[in-house]
């Protein structure tokens, strides 16, 4: 499990780096996606259980079920979070296209109308 | 787009849509459900729009059609919630596990929600591609 | 009052909880947003249907955040609120609005993702998402502290506390004025509520020098930067940041008086900032200018209303700003007299920039005759009356605020109410 956590941190750092230091707007949006997915990875890793069974109660032994069934909640959380990320990304791309229409470039250094 | 992508898209498109519909209808039995199914359907349309251009994709589903379908589906969602007891007692019984026509209103909600997701995504793709 | 969705009992299902603090915040949200909805019917000239869709979405997000009793549900509503805010910032579609929206979107997404990361860590450590259940299970260990840090950092970005404040003036400069009012009045209140709720879960509402330090810095930097602005919306945005500094400072004291005065100041800040944004918005609507040096106008009712708002903002006695500031001074005197002095200095700077707004709007040499539409004037007058009323009879506000502060200090009552004994 330790490797997964380290991997999550590395991916999250790549995402934050991409969002903060890259000058291209599209790259910033991609960084947003990378960062979000690293957190999804963390959530899925939290819900992981070796040799788990699906969390559907059938006519089986309830003790065996409690011992082996995976936790369904992180997966539900990740699904919700993916939907949210989808809407945020769509809105971000819309704003980027509008910004391109105004500025004729994707460089964030040219966005300097608001200062002070 | 080049010929390889066009050919693959031409062959794959119906199956992508079919797979999306399968995911929608089996949401209560297997992993998946409304959102993944809707996304798969919408990604099929998006693939078509990218490889053949917007004109070809609009021949499958027009932008206005997507608007109208989304509204109608939302209305249908409200109807399902209003007639909840009818749906759960008469139309779709609880049934047994791994049977398609079961699980009360969850089946209908999955299908309707998936339609909404796919229409919304198709609209987003169309609007972004028009820029 | 506890409402469980779908009949699932609290630790498993999603619950909405209505304790005294949530009632206070929900009343604030509904009050301010309904007044703004009335005001906007005239202020927004085109694409009204989109504006109102987004406004309703924003209100849903704010209400959901203030009522929910489940931390992931809070995140979902927080995102609804954020997404509609980004779209509203970009509403005018001109260059400044798009730039503000993009900056806000990047910063706001990082915020929400930090909150999500904190929630994921809390879930991994405690195995539950319900506030009351979490409060039973958390303990003070380094791992929990990291999660706490993530959550508090995320919410303080939303509340625009100083190291994280840069997005806010940029975002507000591009928005329509009524939305600026919502941002400074309620969005920050929701951010502060998030901080309070997280500290409440960890039972850490006590003397906290970190919060006091950030509060003092926010107070001074916000007021100082407000003084040098020329754009009126930007100036009010910085003023809002400075007022939140007071709130963060007194929350850091962790006493009953501190919390009461902090919540009271949130209430007053919401009223005054809504009043000022609306009053200034009338000026922007009529003159079409946002620069302070070009906004001179002649209008007696607007002069009275905005004048009362500005006096109240800087804490002149018979008005409501004075009441909460007096409580804040008393609360800080208990902890350290130095803090009282700093708060009074910040208050003096507030008076300075208030006078700058007033003089450039109503005492300028070049003034134009204006006739104010009734739809724009009536909400402003209603808020002015409320300001004076709360100032003259402070008990009205205190009755709302004091139970909320008490509820924050009593964690066990909340847990009993939600978990059922």
PDB file of N, CA, C and O in Angstrom, chain C residues 43-90:
ATOM      1  N   UNK C  43     -31.025  45.531 -12.444  1.00  0.00           N
ATOM      2  CA  UNK C  43     -29.597  45.776 -12.676  1.00  0.00           C
ATOM      3  C   UNK C  43     -29.082  45.025 -13.896  1.00  0.00           C
ATOM      4  O   UNK C  43     -28.319  45.553 -14.682  1.00  0.00           O
ATOM      5  N   UNK C  44     -29.491  43.769 -14.047  1.00  0.00           N
ATOM      6  CA  UNK C  44     -29.019  42.978 -15.180  1.00  0.00           C
ATOM      7  C   UNK C  44     -29.899  43.290 -16.374  1.00  0.00           C
ATOM      8  O   UNK C  44     -31.116  43.115 -16.327  1.00  0.00           O
ATOM      9  N   UNK C  45     -29.274  43.752 -17.458  1.00  0.00           N
ATOM     10  CA  UNK C  45     -30.097  44.216 -18.582  1.00  0.00           C
ATOM     11  C   UNK C  45     -30.324  43.124 -19.609  1.00  0.00           C
ATOM     12  O   UNK C  45     -31.347  43.104 -20.280  1.00  0.00           O
ATOM     13  N   UNK C  46     -29.377  42.232 -19.795  1.00  0.00           N
ATOM     14  CA  UNK C  46     -29.527  41.240 -20.851  1.00  0.00           C
ATOM     15  C   UNK C  46     -29.176  39.854 -20.330  1.00  0.00           C
ATOM     16  O   UNK C  46     -28.516  39.723 -19.303  1.00  0.00           O
ATOM     17  N   UNK C  47     -29.619  38.826 -21.066  1.00  0.00           N
ATOM     18  CA  UNK C  47     -29.397  37.417 -20.700  1.00  0.00           C
ATOM     19  C   UNK C  47     -29.835  37.153 -19.265  1.00  0.00           C
ATOM     20  O   UNK C  47     -29.112  36.555 -18.464  1.00  0.00           O
ATOM     21  N   UNK C  48     -31.036  37.609 -18.932  1.00  0.00           N
ATOM     22  CA  UNK C  48     -31.507  37.462 -17.561  1.00  0.00           C
ATOM     23  C   UNK C  48     -31.708  36.009 -17.179  1.00  0.00           C
ATOM     24  O   UNK C  48     -31.457  35.626 -16.047  1.00  0.00           O
ATOM     25  N   UNK C  49     -32.203  35.191 -18.122  1.00  0.00           N
ATOM     26  CA  UNK C  49     -32.509  33.808 -17.749  1.00  0.00           C
ATOM     27  C   UNK C  49     -31.252  33.080 -17.302  1.00  0.00           C
ATOM     28  O   UNK C  49     -31.268  32.349 -16.319  1.00  0.00           O
ATOM     29  N   UNK C  50     -30.123  33.317 -17.988  1.00  0.00           N
ATOM     30  CA  UNK C  50     -28.882  32.658 -17.570  1.00  0.00           C
ATOM     31  C   UNK C  50     -28.444  33.155 -16.201  1.00  0.00           C
ATOM     32  O   UNK C  50     -28.022  32.382 -15.348  1.00  0.00           O
ATOM     33  N   UNK C  51     -28.559  34.464 -16.032  1.00  0.00           N
ATOM     34  CA  UNK C  51     -28.140  35.038 -14.756  1.00  0.00           C
ATOM     35  C   UNK C  51     -28.911  34.411 -13.606  1.00  0.00           C
ATOM     36  O   UNK C  51     -28.330  33.998 -12.599  1.00  0.00           O
ATOM     37  N   UNK C  52     -30.240  34.311 -13.777  1.00  0.00           N
ATOM     38  CA  UNK C  52     -31.023  33.782 -12.659  1.00  0.00           C
ATOM     39  C   UNK C  52     -30.813  32.300 -12.450  1.00  0.00           C
ATOM     40  O   UNK C  52     -30.842  31.833 -11.313  1.00  0.00           O
ATOM     41  N   UNK C  53     -30.574  31.549 -13.524  1.00  0.00           N
ATOM     42  CA  UNK C  53     -30.229  30.136 -13.330  1.00  0.00           C
ATOM     43  C   UNK C  53     -28.983  30.011 -12.470  1.00  0.00           C
ATOM     44  O   UNK C  53     -28.949  29.245 -11.493  1.00  0.00           O
ATOM     45  N   UNK C  54     -27.961  30.800 -12.829  1.00  0.00           N
ATOM     46  CA  UNK C  54     -26.716  30.705 -12.078  1.00  0.00           C
ATOM     47  C   UNK C  54     -26.887  31.192 -10.649  1.00  0.00           C
ATOM     48  O   UNK C  54     -26.323  30.623  -9.711  1.00  0.00           O
ATOM     49  N   UNK C  55     -27.704  32.242 -10.483  1.00  0.00           N
ATOM     50  CA  UNK C  55     -27.908  32.767  -9.130  1.00  0.00           C
ATOM     51  C   UNK C  55     -28.598  31.729  -8.250  1.00  0.00           C
ATOM     52  O   UNK C  55     -28.225  31.528  -7.092  1.00  0.00           O
ATOM     53  N   UNK C  56     -29.608  31.048  -8.811  1.00  0.00           N
ATOM     54  CA  UNK C  56     -30.293  30.009  -8.039  1.00  0.00           C
ATOM     55  C   UNK C  56     -29.336  28.884  -7.690  1.00  0.00           C
ATOM     56  O   UNK C  56     -29.350  28.362  -6.567  1.00  0.00           O
ATOM     57  N   UNK C  57     -28.488  28.522  -8.649  1.00  0.00           N
ATOM     58  CA  UNK C  57     -27.519  27.462  -8.397  1.00  0.00           C
ATOM     59  C   UNK C  57     -26.571  27.854  -7.270  1.00  0.00           C
ATOM     60  O   UNK C  57     -26.251  27.058  -6.388  1.00  0.00           O
ATOM     61  N   UNK C  58     -26.137  29.116  -7.315  1.00  0.00           N
ATOM     62  CA  UNK C  58     -25.233  29.621  -6.279  1.00  0.00           C
ATOM     63  C   UNK C  58     -25.913  29.564  -4.913  1.00  0.00           C
ATOM     64  O   UNK C  58     -25.316  29.138  -3.922  1.00  0.00           O
ATOM     65  N   UNK C  59     -27.191  29.964  -4.871  1.00  0.00           N
ATOM     66  CA  UNK C  59     -27.908  29.935  -3.598  1.00  0.00           C
ATOM     67  C   UNK C  59     -28.067  28.515  -3.088  1.00  0.00           C
ATOM     68  O   UNK C  59     -27.932  28.254  -1.894  1.00  0.00           O
ATOM     69  N   UNK C  60     -28.336  27.581  -4.025  1.00  0.00           N
ATOM     70  CA  UNK C  60     -28.448  26.176  -3.613  1.00  0.00           C
ATOM     71  C   UNK C  60     -27.145  25.710  -2.991  1.00  0.00           C
ATOM     72  O   UNK C  60     -27.133  25.069  -1.939  1.00  0.00           O
ATOM     73  N   UNK C  61     -26.034  26.051  -3.643  1.00  0.00           N
ATOM     74  CA  UNK C  61     -24.742  25.648  -3.104  1.00  0.00           C
ATOM     75  C   UNK C  61     -24.508  26.207  -1.718  1.00  0.00           C
ATOM     76  O   UNK C  61     -24.117  25.489  -0.803  1.00  0.00           O
ATOM     77  N   UNK C  62     -24.798  27.512  -1.559  1.00  0.00           N
ATOM     78  CA  UNK C  62     -24.557  28.138  -0.254  1.00  0.00           C
ATOM     79  C   UNK C  62     -25.438  27.520   0.820  1.00  0.00           C
ATOM     80  O   UNK C  62     -24.980  27.211   1.925  1.00  0.00           O
ATOM     81  N   UNK C  63     -26.726  27.304   0.480  1.00  0.00           N
ATOM     82  CA  UNK C  63     -27.640  26.719   1.466  1.00  0.00           C
ATOM     83  C   UNK C  63     -27.218  25.306   1.815  1.00  0.00           C
ATOM     84  O   UNK C  63     -27.259  24.902   2.983  1.00  0.00           O
ATOM     85  N   UNK C  64     -26.820  24.542   0.787  1.00  0.00           N
ATOM     86  CA  UNK C  64     -26.419  23.164   1.036  1.00  0.00           C
ATOM     87  C   UNK C  64     -25.222  23.098   1.960  1.00  0.00           C
ATOM     88  O   UNK C  64     -25.197  22.316   2.902  1.00  0.00           O
ATOM     89  N   UNK C  65     -24.227  23.967   1.699  1.00  0.00           N
ATOM     90  CA  UNK C  65     -23.047  23.970   2.569  1.00  0.00           C
ATOM     91  C   UNK C  65     -23.458  24.302   3.987  1.00  0.00           C
ATOM     92  O   UNK C  65     -22.982  23.705   4.950  1.00  0.00           O
ATOM     93  N   UNK C  66     -24.401  25.257   4.140  1.00  0.00           N
ATOM     94  CA  UNK C  66     -24.704  25.673   5.499  1.00  0.00           C
ATOM     95  C   UNK C  66     -25.610  24.678   6.219  1.00  0.00           C
ATOM     96  O   UNK C  66     -25.693  24.732   7.430  1.00  0.00           O
ATOM     97  N   UNK C  67     -26.288  23.784   5.507  1.00  0.00           N
ATOM     98  CA  UNK C  67     -27.215  22.898   6.210  1.00  0.00           C
ATOM     99  C   UNK C  67     -26.728  21.461   6.372  1.00  0.00           C
ATOM    100  O   UNK C  67     -27.242  20.746   7.213  1.00  0.00           O
ATOM    101  N   UNK C  68     -25.771  21.034   5.571  1.00  0.00           N
ATOM    102  CA  UNK C  68     -25.477  19.606   5.566  1.00  0.00           C
ATOM    103  C   UNK C  68     -24.723  19.168   6.823  1.00  0.00           C
ATOM    104  O   UNK C  68     -24.060  19.969   7.472  1.00  0.00           O
ATOM    105  N   UNK C  69     -24.863  17.896   7.132  1.00  0.00           N
ATOM    106  CA  UNK C  69     -24.182  17.345   8.299  1.00  0.00           C
ATOM    107  C   UNK C  69     -23.237  16.231   7.895  1.00  0.00           C
ATOM    108  O   UNK C  69     -22.908  15.368   8.691  1.00  0.00           O
ATOM    109  N   UNK C  70     -22.797  16.240   6.634  1.00  0.00           N
ATOM    110  CA  UNK C  70     -21.980  15.160   6.120  1.00  0.00           C
ATOM    111  C   UNK C  70     -20.857  15.794   5.328  1.00  0.00           C
ATOM    112  O   UNK C  70     -21.091  16.666   4.497  1.00  0.00           O
ATOM    113  N   UNK C  71     -19.623  15.383   5.579  1.00  0.00           N
ATOM    114  CA  UNK C  71     -18.511  16.186   5.062  1.00  0.00           C
ATOM    115  C   UNK C  71     -18.344  16.050   3.564  1.00  0.00           C
ATOM    116  O   UNK C  71     -17.970  16.998   2.873  1.00  0.00           O
ATOM    117  N   UNK C  72     -18.694  14.893   2.999  1.00  0.00           N
ATOM    118  CA  UNK C  72     -18.564  14.795   1.545  1.00  0.00           C
ATOM    119  C   UNK C  72     -19.690  15.541   0.835  1.00  0.00           C
ATOM    120  O   UNK C  72     -19.492  16.147  -0.215  1.00  0.00           O
ATOM    121  N   UNK C  73     -20.870  15.500   1.448  1.00  0.00           N
ATOM    122  CA  UNK C  73     -21.982  16.287   0.919  1.00  0.00           C
ATOM    123  C   UNK C  73     -21.618  17.759   0.920  1.00  0.00           C
ATOM    124  O   UNK C  73     -21.928  18.505  -0.017  1.00  0.00           O
ATOM    125  N   UNK C  74     -20.914  18.177   1.954  1.00  0.00           N
ATOM    126  CA  UNK C  74     -20.431  19.558   2.013  1.00  0.00           C
ATOM    127  C   UNK C  74     -19.529  19.861   0.830  1.00  0.00           C
ATOM    128  O   UNK C  74     -19.649  20.910   0.195  1.00  0.00           O
ATOM    129  N   UNK C  75     -18.659  18.900   0.492  1.00  0.00           N
ATOM    130  CA  UNK C  75     -17.765  19.124  -0.652  1.00  0.00           C
ATOM    131  C   UNK C  75     -18.563  19.261  -1.943  1.00  0.00           C
ATOM    132  O   UNK C  75     -18.274  20.139  -2.766  1.00  0.00           O
ATOM    133  N   UNK C  76     -19.590  18.420  -2.102  1.00  0.00           N
ATOM    134  CA  UNK C  76     -20.378  18.477  -3.339  1.00  0.00           C
ATOM    135  C   UNK C  76     -21.056  19.837  -3.467  1.00  0.00           C
ATOM    136  O   UNK C  76     -20.990  20.495  -4.519  1.00  0.00           O
ATOM    137  N   UNK C  77     -21.677  20.301  -2.375  1.00  0.00           N
ATOM    138  CA  UNK C  77     -22.338  21.602  -2.445  1.00  0.00           C
ATOM    139  C   UNK C  77     -21.320  22.723  -2.626  1.00  0.00           C
ATOM    140  O   UNK C  77     -21.581  23.715  -3.299  1.00  0.00           O
ATOM    141  N   UNK C  78     -20.153  22.530  -2.032  1.00  0.00           N
ATOM    142  CA  UNK C  78     -19.092  23.522  -2.188  1.00  0.00           C
ATOM    143  C   UNK C  78     -18.712  23.649  -3.652  1.00  0.00           C
ATOM    144  O   UNK C  78     -18.475  24.747  -4.161  1.00  0.00           O
ATOM    145  N   UNK C  79     -18.685  22.511  -4.355  1.00  0.00           N
ATOM    146  CA  UNK C  79     -18.336  22.555  -5.771  1.00  0.00           C
ATOM    147  C   UNK C  79     -19.462  23.191  -6.586  1.00  0.00           C
ATOM    148  O   UNK C  79     -19.196  23.939  -7.524  1.00  0.00           O
ATOM    149  N   UNK C  80     -20.714  22.898  -6.218  1.00  0.00           N
ATOM    150  CA  UNK C  80     -21.830  23.540  -6.922  1.00  0.00           C
ATOM    151  C   UNK C  80     -21.700  25.046  -6.799  1.00  0.00           C
ATOM    152  O   UNK C  80     -21.787  25.802  -7.777  1.00  0.00           O
ATOM    153  N   UNK C  81     -21.419  25.472  -5.567  1.00  0.00           N
ATOM    154  CA  UNK C  81     -21.231  26.906  -5.318  1.00  0.00           C
ATOM    155  C   UNK C  81     -20.068  27.457  -6.117  1.00  0.00           C
ATOM    156  O   UNK C  81     -20.174  28.517  -6.746  1.00  0.00           O
ATOM    157  N   UNK C  82     -18.949  26.707  -6.166  1.00  0.00           N
ATOM    158  CA  UNK C  82     -17.774  27.221  -6.865  1.00  0.00           C
ATOM    159  C   UNK C  82     -18.031  27.318  -8.364  1.00  0.00           C
ATOM    160  O   UNK C  82     -17.717  28.329  -8.987  1.00  0.00           O
ATOM    161  N   UNK C  83     -18.621  26.248  -8.945  1.00  0.00           N
ATOM    162  CA  UNK C  83     -18.803  26.239 -10.399  1.00  0.00           C
ATOM    163  C   UNK C  83     -19.718  27.380 -10.821  1.00  0.00           C
ATOM    164  O   UNK C  83     -19.445  28.112 -11.776  1.00  0.00           O
ATOM    165  N   UNK C  84     -20.810  27.584 -10.047  1.00  0.00           N
ATOM    166  CA  UNK C  84     -21.693  28.682 -10.437  1.00  0.00           C
ATOM    167  C   UNK C  84     -21.007  30.022 -10.218  1.00  0.00           C
ATOM    168  O   UNK C  84     -21.243  30.969 -10.982  1.00  0.00           O
ATOM    169  N   UNK C  85     -20.112  30.112  -9.209  1.00  0.00           N
ATOM    170  CA  UNK C  85     -19.383  31.371  -9.026  1.00  0.00           C
ATOM    171  C   UNK C  85     -18.479  31.659 -10.210  1.00  0.00           C
ATOM    172  O   UNK C  85     -18.429  32.788 -10.682  1.00  0.00           O
ATOM    173  N   UNK C  86     -17.766  30.615 -10.695  1.00  0.00           N
ATOM    174  CA  UNK C  86     -16.869  30.867 -11.833  1.00  0.00           C
ATOM    175  C   UNK C  86     -17.679  31.398 -13.013  1.00  0.00           C
ATOM    176  O   UNK C  86     -17.268  32.351 -13.678  1.00  0.00           O
ATOM    177  N   UNK C  87     -18.830  30.751 -13.263  1.00  0.00           N
ATOM    178  CA  UNK C  87     -19.625  31.170 -14.411  1.00  0.00           C
ATOM    179  C   UNK C  87     -20.152  32.583 -14.212  1.00  0.00           C
ATOM    180  O   UNK C  87     -20.212  33.368 -15.154  1.00  0.00           O
ATOM    181  N   UNK C  88     -20.518  32.931 -12.970  1.00  0.00           N
ATOM    182  CA  UNK C  88     -21.040  34.279 -12.730  1.00  0.00           C
ATOM    183  C   UNK C  88     -19.953  35.331 -12.858  1.00  0.00           C
ATOM    184  O   UNK C  88     -20.224  36.447 -13.289  1.00  0.00           O
ATOM    185  N   UNK C  89     -18.719  34.986 -12.462  1.00  0.00           N
ATOM    186  CA  UNK C  89     -17.636  35.957 -12.623  1.00  0.00           C
ATOM    187  C   UNK C  89     -17.434  36.265 -14.094  1.00  0.00           C
ATOM    188  O   UNK C  89     -17.206  37.409 -14.492  1.00  0.00           O
ATOM    189  N   UNK C  90     -17.576  35.229 -14.943  1.00  0.00           N
ATOM    190  CA  UNK C  90     -17.367  35.438 -16.372  1.00  0.00           C
ATOM    191  C   UNK C  90     -18.614  35.960 -17.061  1.00  0.00           C
ATOM    192  O   UNK C  90     -18.676  35.982 -18.276  1.00  0.00           O
TER     193      UNK C  90
END
